[in-house]
Coordinates of C-alpha atoms in Angstrom, one line a residue:
M1 CA 79.0 108.6 87.1
K2 CA 82.6 110.0 87.7
T3 CA 85.4 107.5 87.2
K4 CA 88.1 107.7 89.9
T5 CA 91.4 106.1 89.9
L6 CA 93.8 105.6 92.8
T7 CA 97.4 106.2 92.7
L8 CA 99.4 103.2 91.3
F9 CA 101.9 103.3 94.0
S10 CA 99.4 103.6 96.8
L11 CA 97.7 100.6 95.6
A12 CA 100.8 98.6 95.0
S13 CA 102.4 99.6 98.4
L14 CA 99.2 98.5 100.1
T15 CA 99.0 95.3 98.3
L16 CA 102.6 94.5 99.3
L17 CA 101.8 95.2 102.9
I18 CA 98.8 92.9 102.6
I19 CA 100.9 90.2 101.2
Y20 CA 103.8 90.3 103.5
S21 CA 102.1 91.1 106.7
C22 CA 102.1 88.2 109.2
N23 CA 100.2 88.0 112.6
V24 CA 101.7 86.2 115.5
T25 CA 99.2 85.6 118.5
N26 CA 100.7 85.5 121.9
G27 CA 104.2 85.1 120.5
S28 CA 103.6 81.9 118.7
V29 CA 102.7 80.6 115.4
S30 CA 100.5 77.5 115.1
T31 CA 101.6 74.8 112.8
L32 CA 100.2 72.0 110.5
N33 CA 96.6 72.6 109.3
N34 CA 96.1 75.5 111.6
T35 CA 99.1 77.6 110.2
I36 CA 98.3 81.3 110.1
C37 CA 101.5 82.7 108.9
S38 CA 103.9 81.2 106.3
N39 CA 107.5 81.8 106.0
Y40 CA 107.6 84.2 103.2
T41 CA 110.5 84.9 100.8
D42 CA 112.2 88.3 100.9
M43 CA 110.0 91.3 100.5
S44 CA 109.4 92.4 96.9
T45 CA 111.1 95.6 96.0
L46 CA 110.9 98.4 93.3
E47 CA 113.4 101.0 92.2
V48 CA 113.0 104.4 93.6
D49 CA 113.0 105.8 90.0
L50 CA 110.3 103.4 88.9
I51 CA 108.1 104.5 91.8
R52 CA 108.6 108.1 91.1
T53 CA 107.9 107.6 87.3
M54 CA 104.7 105.7 88.0
T55 CA 103.3 108.2 90.7
N56 CA 104.4 111.2 88.6
K57 CA 102.6 109.7 85.5
Y58 CA 99.4 109.3 87.6
K59 CA 99.8 112.8 89.0
D60 CA 100.3 114.3 85.5
N61 CA 97.6 112.3 83.7
Q62 CA 94.7 110.5 85.6
L63 CA 94.7 112.7 88.6
S64 CA 95.2 115.9 86.5
D65 CA 92.2 114.9 84.5
I66 CA 90.1 114.2 87.6
N67 CA 90.9 117.6 89.2
D68 CA 90.5 119.4 85.9
S69 CA 87.2 118.1 84.7
S70 CA 85.7 115.5 87.4
H71 CA 86.2 117.5 90.5
T72 CA 83.3 118.2 92.9
P73 CA 82.6 120.9 95.4
F74 CA 84.4 118.8 98.0
T75 CA 87.6 118.1 96.0
I76 CA 88.1 121.5 94.2
A77 CA 90.1 123.1 96.9
N78 CA 93.0 120.6 97.3
G79 CA 92.3 118.0 94.6
D80 CA 91.2 114.5 94.9
T81 CA 92.9 111.9 97.0
R82 CA 96.1 110.3 95.7
A83 CA 97.3 108.3 98.6
I84 CA 95.9 106.3 101.5
W85 CA 97.8 105.4 104.7
F86 CA 97.0 102.5 106.9
D87 CA 98.8 101.5 110.0
L88 CA 100.4 98.1 110.0
E89 CA 98.6 96.7 112.9
T90 CA 95.3 97.4 111.3
L91 CA 96.3 95.5 108.1
K92 CA 97.7 92.6 110.0
A93 CA 94.5 92.4 112.1
F94 CA 92.3 92.4 109.2
I95 CA 94.3 89.5 107.5
H96 CA 94.4 87.6 110.8
Q97 CA 90.8 87.8 111.3
I98 CA 90.0 86.6 107.7
E99 CA 92.4 83.7 108.2
I100 CA 91.0 82.6 111.7
K101 CA 87.4 82.7 110.8
A102 CA 87.9 80.9 107.4
K103 CA 90.0 78.2 109.1
N104 CA 87.3 77.8 112.0
N105 CA 84.6 77.2 109.4
A106 CA 82.9 73.8 109.4
T107 CA 84.9 73.1 106.1
P108 CA 88.3 74.7 106.8
V109 CA 89.8 76.9 104.1
Q110 CA 93.5 76.9 103.4
S111 CA 95.2 80.3 103.3
K112 CA 96.3 79.7 99.7
D113 CA 92.5 79.9 98.7
L114 CA 92.0 83.3 100.4
G115 CA 92.6 86.7 99.1
I116 CA 91.6 90.4 99.4
R117 CA 90.0 92.3 96.5
I118 CA 90.6 96.1 96.3
Y119 CA 87.7 98.2 95.0
Y120 CA 88.1 101.7 93.9
A121 CA 85.4 103.7 95.6
S122 CA 84.1 107.3 96.4
Y123 CA 82.8 108.6 99.7
P124 CA 79.2 109.8 99.7
D125 CA 78.3 113.3 100.2
S126 CA 76.5 114.8 103.4
A127 CA 73.1 113.9 102.1
E128 CA 74.0 110.2 102.4
T129 CA 74.5 109.2 106.0
Y130 CA 75.8 105.7 107.2
N131 CA 76.6 104.6 110.6
D132 CA 79.8 103.0 109.4
L133 CA 81.0 106.5 108.7
N134 CA 80.6 107.6 112.3
G135 CA 84.0 108.5 113.9
V136 CA 85.6 110.4 111.1
N137 CA 86.9 113.5 113.1
G138 CA 84.4 112.6 115.6
N139 CA 81.5 113.5 113.5
Y140 CA 78.5 111.4 112.7
I141 CA 78.0 112.7 109.2
L142 CA 81.0 112.5 106.9
P143 CA 82.8 115.9 106.9
S144 CA 83.2 117.8 103.9
I145 CA 86.9 117.3 103.6
Y146 CA 86.2 113.5 103.0
Q147 CA 83.0 113.9 101.0
E148 CA 83.1 112.5 97.3
H149 CA 86.9 112.0 97.6
H150 CA 88.1 108.7 96.2
T151 CA 89.2 105.9 98.3
L152 CA 89.4 102.2 98.4
V153 CA 87.4 99.2 99.9
M154 CA 89.1 95.9 100.8
I155 CA 86.9 92.8 100.7
P156 CA 88.0 89.2 101.5
T157 CA 87.9 86.6 98.7
I158 CA 87.8 82.9 98.4
N159 CA 88.8 80.8 95.6
R160 CA 86.0 78.4 94.6
R161 CA 84.9 76.2 91.7
V162 CA 82.2 77.7 89.6
G163 CA 81.3 75.3 86.6
N164 CA 84.6 74.4 85.0
V165 CA 86.6 77.5 86.3
N166 CA 87.9 78.6 89.7
I167 CA 87.2 82.2 90.7
D168 CA 88.2 84.4 93.4
A169 CA 84.9 85.5 94.9
D170 CA 84.0 88.1 97.5
F171 CA 82.8 86.4 100.8
N172 CA 82.2 86.8 104.4
P173 CA 84.4 84.4 106.4
S174 CA 81.8 84.5 109.2
D175 CA 78.9 83.4 107.0
P176 CA 79.1 79.9 105.4
A177 CA 76.5 80.8 102.9
T178 CA 79.0 83.1 101.1
Y179 CA 81.5 80.3 100.8
I180 CA 79.4 78.9 98.0
K181 CA 76.9 81.8 97.0
P182 CA 77.7 85.3 95.8
I183 CA 77.5 88.0 98.5
S184 CA 75.0 89.9 96.3
S185 CA 72.5 87.0 96.4
V186 CA 73.0 86.1 100.1
Y187 CA 72.4 89.6 101.3
S188 CA 70.1 90.7 98.6
T189 CA 67.2 91.1 101.1
N190 CA 69.3 92.5 103.9
P191 CA 71.6 95.5 102.5
S192 CA 72.4 96.7 105.8
A193 CA 74.2 93.4 106.8
Q194 CA 77.7 93.7 108.0
I195 CA 80.6 92.1 106.1
P196 CA 84.4 92.3 106.7
A197 CA 85.8 95.5 104.9
L198 CA 88.5 97.9 105.2
T199 CA 88.4 101.3 104.1
G200 CA 89.9 104.8 104.9
V201 CA 87.7 105.6 107.9
R202 CA 86.7 103.9 111.1
S203 CA 83.5 102.0 111.6
S204 CA 81.3 102.7 114.4
S205 CA 79.8 99.2 114.4
S206 CA 80.7 97.1 117.3
N207 CA 79.4 93.9 115.6
N208 CA 81.2 94.3 112.3
T209 CA 82.6 90.9 111.3
G210 CA 86.2 91.4 111.1
A211 CA 85.9 94.9 110.0
Q212 CA 89.1 97.0 111.0
N213 CA 88.4 100.4 109.4
H214 CA 91.1 102.8 109.9
G215 CA 93.1 104.9 107.4
S216 CA 93.7 108.5 106.2
L217 CA 93.6 110.1 102.8
A218 CA 96.0 112.7 101.3
P219 CA 94.4 115.1 100.4
P220 CA 92.5 116.1 102.3
H221 CA 95.0 115.4 105.1
T222 CA 98.6 116.9 104.8
N223 CA 100.9 115.0 102.3
S224 CA 103.9 116.5 103.7
S225 CA 105.2 113.0 104.9
M226 CA 104.9 111.5 101.3
S227 CA 108.0 110.9 99.3
F228 CA 106.3 110.5 95.9

């Protein structure tokens, strides 16, 4: 199995966007136990030179190794993905839905106990078709420009007590069973179940629970707008 690594800066930037994005519904922010958005401190910053150093080290080392020895027929032309872009509203909507559904649970969850785990991932090839990949360039089957390129998948997490330790576990805010049990066991007999997730393509499923799947990869899309 090929090991694929995302650009450090892409991951750091996306994480900062997630942390500092707030959603205000109908021009107001609820208060007390129903608070959705907190008053965060100033946004974290990084020196331009540090960002350039980190992204260059990734391109010269991990990405170079991937493109030299682990490329696939689909990534050989332009190299593997090194950055993923999401629009801000998609990120805010994803966070908003996680918080709203968790707070409306029979046992409300505080925002401090919620999080997002970012998985490194790789798109399947054309032999593997999934309805959730419908919509990429208007095609039902994943186009070759996306096939086997690396990407990321974001999944909601909840902090819960397991034995003598607290863990941040993947969960489905709309399914109370996943608040106390692992997703892997809850959906072991239903692998087609929909759970909230965010990745680099749009989902076709109208009943996705909180899924807001929009994004673009570079490569294969142009990287002319990228600074690093």
